[in-house]
Amino acid sequence: MLLQLAAEFDLQRDVVPWLAARGWAVALDTSEKSSALYIVNVERNGKIIYTWKGNQRSTHIGLYDLQMKENEHLYTFEKDLRIISCSINSERTLLAVSFRQYTEEERVTHLLQSVSKYLALLIEIHPINNVKVLKAVDSCVRVQFLYPVEDRNSSTESHLLLVSEDKYIEQFDIHVAEEEHRVVIQNSGQLPRARVADDLIWAQWDMTEQRLFYIVPKESRSILRCVQFYPDENFNSTLESQLDISVNDKQVKLVNFGYNDCEDRDVPSKSLNLQVFTSKAGGLCVCCSLPSDIPGEISYSIYFLHKGFSKTFTASLERPETPQLKEVAFLNLDYYVAAYLPGQFLHLLNIHHPDLLCYSLFLTGEDARIDMLPNCSIQSPLVSTVLDCCIGRLYAMSISDSALLKFLQNSKRDSERLAALHCALLCVRSTTDLEMKIIWWISENLSTCHSFDPIQEFIIASLYCRMCPETNNLDKLLPYTSLLDWTGVIPGVACATDIISLPVLEMQNSKGFWEKLDSNLESVKYAEPHLHYHNNVLRREWRNLSEETEERRATAYLRNIFENAKKVLSHLDAWDSEERLVPLFQEEDYQQQLLMGLMVAQLKDHLMRHLQYVGKKKIDQIVLDYVANLLNLVHRIMKEVWKIHQLHSCIFCFDERGSEAEFRVFHIMSRILEAANGMCMPLPPGFHSLHLGLGVRCLPLHTLLHYIDNGVLHLTETCVRKLLKDLDDNEKNEKLKFSIVTRLPEVTLDVSSWNLEVGMKFLPVHRIQSTENLAVAHIGHRKSLNIQSFSICCS
């Protein structure tokens, strides 16, 4: 089970014992227990409002504080009522309640035609005092107090939303005053009110951010609008977006305006099933589903408004012969939106990178099951929260690290592996143990991933997750994947992508979520993929500078490049103060330092073009952190691989052949090198020396030389010095040393005299003449290049 739940609130656990202790639980001992005690509302500050039937068929309202773990009795009606909605203000001085007085049958039976079917009341509860009728109508109404962004201890004014099935929403402004230790409503006969929305067919309340989303029909389309409420008691329209959704419902559909409609939701509805989800990073999604006319199929759509496109999924059900299925439930996990059909599937969609389907996890069977959730009505009133309306439980919802890792290990398809890998790296923020296990999985599955390189994805995605939270809009500039496209499909699921109109923001100088959403929309307008950093220019520049002559290298530009590399290395040294398990050497590596410095320079230029407001000093720090983190991740992979295969730092010697474990490590290092070359990514100092050392120990001579000739192994001064010094003078070693010498980088010295000097130092006298002649014959045709890239001191 990928999603795990933890019950934060349970009516049977947290309320029933409290009721029993006060003698109020007798009426609950009936077959109608589920309808006698149920949750009515969840307020922004974590207060849960519930209702139950008393001994004399009275109706009670109570409140549970999630933080204090305490219950409080709020009010009692001396008659049997069906509470529809209830809300308490942040100061806990006013209670708003809407309820049904009579059913239609009761009205006819008791000749109550002149009595309104529904009432909405405003009650003073500090202490219990006056009651004001807000509405007395025959259409259902719901109530919801507004909460300031910052909770206040006291206030003289509260604001209440009233939502009517007559397709309008209005706001009441309620002024209170303290009189003789009582809080009373002032001018209760004339409460000021303002119309918030008209002609709506659907509305959703976002209690966390105090936003109202609603839909009004317009010809064959629907218009989504949003109203933002502010702590200064103002509100204004902030967004308008066209949706290609045709809604024929005559009855208004409401989301998060009370949770008493369990028995109505238990029967699959033909009405619109739609929810709006937002994320902290400025994501805005509309999720909807309508019953399919085709047996054994179900369709649902996700409108990624912040990206300008929608995706419609049509899934074939595994067991279409099962009893009537409930509708798809949509769950908000901030970075992911989940579409859940109990007993069938769980589909996790990445909100911020929905363009590639390989970032979506589609689970079936046991993996898709959400434990403790029955096949009935569930809602997601808050981020990472699930409310089971029927049982009366509020769950905290999260992705299980262990289940995700198990799914990653057991997956057979590359799309599932890639999606699980990226999802797991998002969870790594909280635990390095998970990162370690991911590296173990990578080391064991390098040859099983055919559509992507797991090392590349691990490094790029890890850098993205680490760096982006630090600075706004950095997520639009740094790469998040090594893949340019993905042609794979989800088995049993058809997907259609449509371009949609971008929403129009109706506010200026916005902050918080609206500022981030505006930034996301701007990036879509300016072709977002082109904003992400690419290594094409870096690769070309690195190749050109590597071929420069010594005179041209001594320029101010190159001195600045190497100065950048020194800053990165000093940054890395300050970070990694622990004793290094992997024997990496702090050696001079011209090519890697050149690449390191170039990456710093080009990434800095890229960020400066788009993040000028951040400032040069901050960007310098971001870039240094990025490149240092990159090197640290490579070192982290090698360190974990070293631990897995139980190697030690004395492995860098040539007096014996390598073990099977060393050969595995050599293979992994070769894959790291391949991944680095593919991304034009620098490697930690000493990587090539260690790689060559393991190659000498593990490979037969002809394979070793083949790897050197094809650029898999790089000759470094550190390794060659040790090799020529440590090996004795038997015939096999002489052949190895000679083969290495003849493949050394070209130098400006005379080739024959240089080889003779090396031979005099490292070869027996009787071998010098033949060795020198062979060396000259072997490399005499090569041009002389500069000595800076490599030199060996023979004295």
Coordinates of N, CA and C in Angstrom, one line a residue, residues 69-248:
K69 N -6.5 18.0 22.2 CA -7.1 16.7 22.4 C -8.2 16.8 23.4
E70 N -9.1 17.8 23.2 CA -10.2 18.1 24.2 C -11.5 18.3 23.5
N71 N -12.6 17.8 24.1 CA -13.9 18.0 23.6 C -14.6 19.2 24.3
E72 N -15.5 19.8 23.6 CA -16.3 20.9 24.2 C -17.7 20.8 23.7
H73 N -18.7 20.9 24.6 CA -20.1 21.0 24.2 C -20.4 22.4 23.9
L74 N -21.0 22.6 22.7 CA -21.3 24.0 22.2 C -22.7 24.4 22.3
Y75 N -23.7 23.5 21.9 CA -25.1 23.9 21.9 C -26.0 22.7 21.8
T76 N -27.2 22.9 22.3 CA -28.2 21.8 22.3 C -29.5 22.4 21.7
F77 N -30.1 21.6 20.8 CA -31.5 21.9 20.3 C -32.4 20.9 20.9
E78 N -33.5 21.3 21.5 CA -34.4 20.4 22.2 C -35.4 19.8 21.2
K79 N -34.9 19.4 20.1 CA -35.7 18.6 19.1 C -34.8 17.9 18.2
D80 N -35.4 16.9 17.5 CA -34.6 16.1 16.6 C -34.5 16.8 15.2
L81 N -33.2 17.2 14.9 CA -32.9 17.9 13.7 C -31.9 17.2 12.9
R82 N -31.9 17.5 11.6 CA -30.8 17.0 10.8 C -29.9 18.2 10.5
I83 N -28.7 18.2 11.2 CA -27.8 19.3 11.0 C -27.1 19.2 9.6
I84 N -27.2 20.2 8.8 CA -26.6 20.2 7.5 C -25.2 20.8 7.5
S85 N -25.0 21.9 8.1 CA -23.7 22.6 8.2 C -23.6 23.3 9.5
C86 N -22.3 23.5 10.0 CA -22.1 24.3 11.2 C -20.7 24.8 11.2
S87 N -20.5 26.0 11.7 CA -19.2 26.7 11.8 C -19.1 27.6 13.0
I88 N -17.9 27.7 13.5 CA -17.7 28.5 14.7 C -16.6 29.5 14.4
N89 N -16.8 30.7 14.8 CA -15.8 31.7 14.5 C -14.5 31.5 15.3
S90 N -13.4 32.1 14.9 CA -12.1 31.8 15.4 C -12.0 32.2 16.9
E91 N -12.8 33.1 17.4 CA -12.8 33.5 18.8 C -13.7 32.6 19.6
R92 N -14.4 31.7 19.0 CA -15.3 30.8 19.6 C -16.4 31.5 20.5
T93 N -16.9 32.6 19.9 CA -18.0 33.3 20.5 C -19.3 33.2 19.8
L94 N -19.3 32.8 18.5 CA -20.5 32.7 17.7 C -20.5 31.4 17.0
L95 N -21.7 30.8 16.9 CA -21.9 29.6 16.2 C -23.0 29.8 15.1
A96 N -22.7 29.4 13.9 CA -23.6 29.4 12.8 C -24.0 28.0 12.5
V97 N -25.4 27.7 12.3 CA -25.9 26.4 12.1 C -27.0 26.5 11.0
S98 N -26.9 25.5 10.1 CA -28.0 25.3 9.2 C -28.6 23.9 9.3
F99 N -29.9 23.8 9.3 CA -30.4 22.4 9.5 C -31.8 22.3 8.8
R100 N -32.2 21.1 8.6 CA -33.5 20.8 8.0 C -34.5 20.6 9.2
Q101 N -35.6 21.4 9.2 CA -36.6 21.3 10.3 C -37.5 20.0 10.1
Y102 N -37.9 19.8 8.8 CA -38.8 18.7 8.6 C -38.5 18.1 7.2
T103 N -38.8 16.9 7.0 CA -38.8 16.3 5.7 C -40.0 16.7 4.9
E104 N -40.0 16.4 3.7 CA -41.2 16.7 2.8 C -42.4 15.9 3.3
E105 N -42.2 14.7 3.7 CA -43.3 13.8 4.2 C -43.9 14.4 5.5
E106 N -43.0 14.9 6.4 CA -43.5 15.4 7.6 C -44.3 16.7 7.4
R107 N -43.9 17.5 6.4 CA -44.6 18.7 6.1 C -46.1 18.4 5.7
V108 N -46.2 17.4 4.9 CA -47.5 17.0 4.4 C -48.4 16.4 5.5
T109 N -47.7 15.5 6.3 CA -48.5 14.8 7.3 C -49.0 15.8 8.4
H110 N -48.1 16.7 8.8 CA -48.5 17.6 9.9 C -49.0 19.0 9.4
L111 N -49.3 19.1 8.1 CA -49.9 20.3 7.5 C -49.0 21.5 7.8
L112 N -47.7 21.4 7.5 CA -46.8 22.5 7.9 C -46.4 23.2 6.7
Q113 N -47.3 23.5 5.8 CA -46.9 24.1 4.5 C -46.4 25.5 4.7
S114 N -46.8 26.2 5.8 CA -46.3 27.6 6.0 C -45.0 27.6 6.7
V115 N -44.4 26.5 7.1 CA -43.2 26.5 7.9 C -42.0 26.2 6.9
S116 N -41.0 27.0 7.0 CA -39.8 26.8 6.2 C -39.1 25.5 6.4
K117 N -38.7 24.9 5.4 CA -38.1 23.6 5.5 C -36.7 23.7 6.1
Y118 N -35.9 24.7 5.8 CA -34.6 24.9 6.2 C -34.4 26.2 7.0
L119 N -33.5 26.1 8.0 CA -33.2 27.3 8.8 C -31.7 27.5 8.9
A120 N -31.2 28.7 8.9 CA -29.8 29.1 9.2 C -29.8 30.0 10.4
L121 N -29.2 29.7 11.4 CA -29.2 30.5 12.7 C -27.8 31.0 13.0
L122 N -27.8 32.1 13.7 CA -26.5 32.6 14.3 C -26.7 32.7 15.8
I123 N -25.9 32.0 16.6 CA -26.1 31.9 18.0 C -24.9 32.4 18.8
E124 N -25.2 33.2 19.8 CA -24.2 33.7 20.7 C -23.9 32.6 21.7
I125 N -22.6 32.2 21.8 CA -22.3 31.0 22.7 C -21.2 31.4 23.8
H126 N -21.0 32.6 24.0 CA -20.0 33.0 25.0 C -20.6 34.1 26.0
P127 N -21.5 33.7 26.9 CA -22.1 32.3 27.0 C -23.3 32.2 26.0
I128 N -24.0 31.1 26.1 CA -25.1 30.9 25.3 C -26.2 31.9 25.6
N129 N -26.6 32.6 24.6 CA -27.5 33.7 24.8 C -28.5 33.8 23.6
N130 N -28.4 34.9 22.8 CA -29.4 35.2 21.8 C -29.2 34.3 20.6
V131 N -30.3 34.1 19.8 CA -30.3 33.4 18.6 C -30.9 34.2 17.5
K132 N -30.2 34.4 16.4 CA -30.7 35.2 15.3 C -30.9 34.3 14.1
V133 N -32.1 34.5 13.4 CA -32.4 33.7 12.2 C -31.8 34.4 11.0
L134 N -30.9 33.7 10.3 CA -30.3 34.3 9.1 C -31.1 34.0 7.9
K135 N -31.6 32.8 7.8 CA -32.4 32.4 6.6 C -33.5 31.4 7.1
A136 N -34.6 31.6 6.5 CA -35.7 30.6 6.7 C -36.3 30.4 5.3
V137 N -35.9 29.3 4.7 CA -36.2 29.1 3.3 C -36.5 27.6 3.0
D138 N -37.0 27.3 1.8 CA -37.3 26.0 1.4 C -36.2 25.3 0.7
S139 N -35.1 26.1 0.4 CA -33.9 25.5 -0.3 C -32.8 25.4 0.7
C140 N -32.0 24.4 0.5 CA -30.9 24.1 1.5 C -29.9 25.2 1.5
V141 N -29.4 25.6 2.7 CA -28.3 26.6 2.9 C -27.2 26.0 3.7
R142 N -26.0 26.5 3.5 CA -24.9 26.1 4.3 C -24.1 27.4 4.8
V143 N -23.4 27.2 5.9 CA -22.7 28.3 6.5 C -21.3 28.0 6.8
Q144 N -20.4 29.1 6.7 CA -19.0 28.9 6.9 C -18.4 30.2 7.4
F145 N -17.8 30.3 8.6 CA -17.1 31.4 9.0 C -15.8 31.6 8.3
L146 N -15.4 32.8 8.0 CA -14.1 33.1 7.5 C -13.1 33.1 8.7
Y147 N -11.9 32.7 8.4 CA -10.8 32.7 9.4 C -9.7 33.6 8.9
P148 N -9.2 34.5 9.7 CA -8.0 35.3 9.3 C -6.8 34.4 9.1
V149 N -5.8 34.8 8.3 CA -4.6 34.0 8.0 C -3.9 33.7 9.3
E150 N -3.9 34.8 10.2 CA -3.3 34.6 11.5 C -4.4 34.6 12.5
D151 N -4.5 33.6 13.3 CA -5.5 33.5 14.3 C -5.4 34.7 15.3
R152 N -6.6 35.2 15.6 CA -6.7 36.3 16.6 C -7.2 35.8 17.9
N153 N -6.8 36.4 19.0 CA -7.3 36.0 20.3 C -8.6 36.7 20.5
S154 N -8.8 37.9 20.0 CA -10.1 38.6 20.2 C -10.3 39.5 19.0
S155 N -11.6 39.7 18.7 CA -11.9 40.6 17.6 C -13.3 41.1 17.8
T156 N -13.6 42.2 17.3 CA -15.0 42.8 17.4 C -15.8 42.5 16.1
E157 N -15.3 41.8 15.2 CA -16.0 41.5 13.9 C -15.7 40.1 13.4
S158 N -16.7 39.5 12.9 CA -16.6 38.2 12.3 C -17.3 38.2 10.9
H159 N -16.9 37.3 10.0 CA -17.5 37.3 8.7 C -18.0 35.9 8.4
L160 N -19.2 35.8 7.9 CA -19.8 34.5 7.6 C -20.3 34.4 6.2
L161 N -19.9 33.2 5.6 CA -20.4 33.0 4.2 C -21.7 32.1 4.4
L162 N -22.7 32.5 3.5 CA -23.9 31.7 3.5 C -24.1 31.2 2.0
V163 N -24.2 29.9 1.8 CA -24.3 29.4 0.5 C -25.7 28.8 0.3
S164 N -26.3 29.1 -0.8 CA -27.7 28.7 -1.0 C -27.8 27.8 -2.2
E165 N -28.7 26.8 -2.2 CA -29.0 26.0 -3.3 C -29.7 26.8 -4.4
D166 N -30.1 28.0 -4.1 CA -30.7 28.9 -5.1 C -29.6 29.6 -5.9
K167 N -28.3 29.1 -5.8 CA -27.2 29.4 -6.7 C -26.6 30.8 -6.4
Y168 N -26.5 31.2 -5.1 CA -25.8 32.4 -4.8 C -25.1 32.2 -3.5
I169 N -24.1 33.0 -3.3 CA -23.3 33.1 -2.0 C -23.2 34.5 -1.6
E170 N -23.4 34.7 -0.3 CA -23.3 36.1 0.3 C -22.5 36.0 1.6
Q171 N -22.0 37.2 1.9 CA -21.2 37.3 3.1 C -21.9 38.3 4.1
F172 N -22.0 37.8 5.4 CA -22.5 38.6 6.5 C -21.4 39.2 7.3
D173 N -21.4 40.4 7.6 CA -20.5 41.1 8.5 C -21.1 41.2 9.8
I174 N -20.5 40.6 10.9 CA -21.1 40.5 12.2 C -20.3 41.3 13.2
H175 N -20.8 42.3 13.8 CA -20.1 43.1 14.8 C -20.5 42.6 16.2
V176 N -19.6 42.4 17.0 CA -19.9 42.0 18.4 C -19.3 42.9 19.4
A177 N -19.9 42.9 20.6 CA -19.4 43.7 21.7 C -19.5 42.9 23.0
E178 N -18.7 43.2 24.0 CA -18.7 42.5 25.2 C -19.5 43.3 26.2
E179 N -20.6 42.7 26.8 CA -21.4 43.4 27.7 C -21.6 42.5 28.9
E180 N -21.1 43.0 30.1 CA -21.3 42.2 31.3 C -20.8 40.8 31.2
H181 N -19.6 40.7 30.7 CA -18.9 39.4 30.5 C -19.6 38.5 29.5
R182 N -20.4 39.1 28.6 CA -21.0 38.4 27.5 C -20.7 39.0 26.2
V183 N -20.5 38.1 25.2 CA -20.3 38.6 23.8 C -21.6 38.6 23.1
V184 N -22.1 39.8 22.7 CA -23.4 39.9 22.0 C -23.2 40.5 20.6
I185 N -24.2 40.2 19.8 CA -24.2 40.7 18.4 C -24.8 42.1 18.4
Q186 N -24.1 43.1 17.8 CA -24.6 44.4 17.7 C -25.5 44.6 16.5
N187 N -26.6 45.4 16.6 CA -27.5 45.6 15.5 C -27.9 44.3 14.8
S188 N -28.3 43.4 15.6 CA -28.6 42.0 15.0 C -29.8 42.1 14.0
G189 N -30.5 43.1 14.1 CA -31.7 43.2 13.2 C -31.2 43.5 11.8
Q190 N -30.1 44.2 11.6 CA -29.7 44.6 10.3 C -28.2 44.3 10.1
L191 N -27.9 43.0 9.8 CA -26.5 42.6 9.6 C -26.1 43.0 8.2
P192 N -25.0 43.7 8.0 CA -24.6 44.1 6.7 C -24.2 42.8 5.9
R193 N -24.5 42.8 4.6 CA -24.2 41.6 3.8 C -23.8 42.1 2.4
A194 N -23.0 41.2 1.8 CA -22.5 41.5 0.4 C -22.7 40.3 -0.4
R195 N -23.1 40.5 -1.7 CA -23.2 39.3 -2.6 C -21.8 39.0 -3.1
V196 N -21.4 37.7 -3.0 CA -20.1 37.2 -3.4 C -20.1 36.6 -4.8
A197 N -21.2 35.8 -5.0 CA -21.3 35.1 -6.3 C -22.7 34.8 -6.6
D198 N -23.0 34.8 -7.9 CA -24.4 34.5 -8.4 C -24.3 33.4 -9.5
D199 N -25.5 32.8 -9.7 CA -25.7 31.9 -10.8 C -24.7 30.7 -10.8
L200 N -24.2 30.3 -9.7 CA -23.2 29.3 -9.7 C -23.9 27.9 -9.7
I201 N -23.1 26.9 -10.2 CA -23.6 25.5 -10.3 C -22.7 24.6 -9.5
W202 N -21.6 25.1 -9.1 CA -20.6 24.3 -8.3 C -19.8 25.3 -7.5
A203 N -19.4 24.9 -6.2 CA -18.6 25.8 -5.4 C -17.7 24.9 -4.5
Q204 N -16.5 25.4 -4.2 CA -15.6 24.6 -3.3 C -15.0 25.7 -2.3
W205 N -14.9 25.3 -1.1 CA -14.3 26.2 -0.1 C -12.9 25.6 0.3
D206 N -11.9 26.5 0.2 CA -10.5 26.2 0.5 C -10.3 26.8 1.9
M207 N -10.5 26.0 2.9 CA -10.4 26.6 4.3 C -9.0 27.0 4.7
T208 N -8.0 26.3 4.2 CA -6.6 26.6 4.6 C -6.2 28.0 4.1
E209 N -6.5 28.3 2.8 CA -6.1 29.5 2.2 C -7.2 30.5 2.1
Q210 N -8.4 30.2 2.6 CA -9.5 31.1 2.6 C -9.9 31.6 1.2
R211 N -10.1 30.6 0.3 CA -10.5 30.9 -1.1 C -11.8 30.2 -1.4
L212 N -12.5 30.9 -2.2 CA -13.8 30.3 -2.7 C -13.6 30.1 -4.2
F213 N -13.7 28.8 -4.7 CA -13.8 28.5 -6.1 C -15.2 28.2 -6.5
Y214 N -15.7 28.8 -7.6 CA -17.0 28.4 -8.0 C -17.1 28.5 -9.6
I215 N -18.1 27.8 -10.1 CA -18.3 27.6 -11.6 C -19.6 28.2 -11.9
V216 N -19.6 29.0 -13.0 CA -20.9 29.5 -13.6 C -20.9 29.0 -15.0
P217 N -22.1 28.6 -15.5 CA -22.2 28.1 -16.9 C -22.2 29.3 -17.9
K218 N -21.6 29.0 -19.1 CA -21.6 30.0 -20.1 C -21.7 29.2 -21.4
E219 N -22.8 29.2 -22.1 CA -23.1 28.5 -23.3 C -22.7 27.0 -23.1
S220 N -21.8 26.4 -23.9 CA -21.4 25.0 -23.8 C -20.2 24.8 -22.9
R221 N -19.7 25.9 -22.4 CA -18.5 25.8 -21.5 C -18.9 26.2 -20.1
S222 N -17.9 26.2 -19.2 CA -18.0 26.6 -17.8 C -16.9 27.6 -17.5
I223 N -17.2 28.5 -16.7 CA -16.2 29.5 -16.2 C -15.9 29.3 -14.8
L224 N -14.6 29.0 -14.5 CA -14.1 28.8 -13.1 C -13.6 30.1 -12.6
R225 N -14.1 30.5 -11.5 CA -13.7 31.8 -10.8 C -13.2 31.5 -9.4
C226 N -12.4 32.4 -8.9 CA -12.0 32.3 -7.6 C -12.1 33.7 -6.8
V227 N -12.5 33.6 -5.6 CA -12.6 34.8 -4.7 C -11.6 34.6 -3.6
Q228 N -10.7 35.5 -3.3 CA -9.8 35.4 -2.2 C -10.2 36.3 -1.1
F229 N -10.3 35.8 0.1 CA -10.7 36.6 1.3 C -9.4 36.9 2.1
Y230 N -9.4 38.1 2.6 CA -8.1 38.6 3.2 C -8.4 38.9 4.7
P231 N -7.3 38.9 5.5 CA -7.5 39.2 6.9 C -8.0 40.6 7.2
D232 N -7.9 41.6 6.3 CA -8.4 42.9 6.5 C -9.9 43.0 6.1
E233 N -10.5 41.9 6.0 CA -12.0 41.8 5.8 C -12.4 42.1 4.4
N234 N -11.5 42.2 3.5 CA -11.8 42.5 2.1 C -11.8 41.2 1.3
F235 N -12.5 41.2 0.2 CA -12.3 40.0 -0.7 C -12.4 40.6 -2.1
N236 N -11.8 39.9 -3.0 CA -11.9 40.3 -4.4 C -11.7 39.0 -5.3
S237 N -12.2 39.2 -6.6 CA -12.1 38.1 -7.6 C -10.6 38.1 -8.1
T238 N -10.0 36.9 -8.1 CA -8.6 36.8 -8.4 C -8.4 36.1 -9.7
L239 N -9.3 35.2 -10.2 CA -9.0 34.3 -11.3 C -10.2 34.0 -12.1
E240 N -10.0 33.9 -13.4 CA -11.1 33.4 -14.3 C -10.5 32.5 -15.3
S241 N -11.1 31.3 -15.5 CA -10.6 30.3 -16.4 C -11.7 29.6 -17.1
Q242 N -11.6 29.4 -18.4 CA -12.6 28.7 -19.2 C -12.3 27.2 -19.1
L243 N -13.3 26.4 -18.8 CA -13.2 25.0 -18.8 C -14.1 24.3 -19.8
D244 N -13.5 23.4 -20.5 CA -14.3 22.7 -21.5 C -15.1 21.6 -20.8
I245 N -16.0 22.0 -19.9 CA -16.8 21.0 -19.1 C -18.2 21.5 -19.3
S246 N -19.1 20.6 -19.8 CA -20.5 20.9 -19.9 C -21.2 20.4 -18.7
V247 N -21.9 21.2 -17.9 CA -22.5 20.8 -16.7 C -24.0 21.1 -16.9
N248 N -24.8 20.0 -16.7 CA -26.3 20.1 -16.9 C -27.0 20.0 -15.6

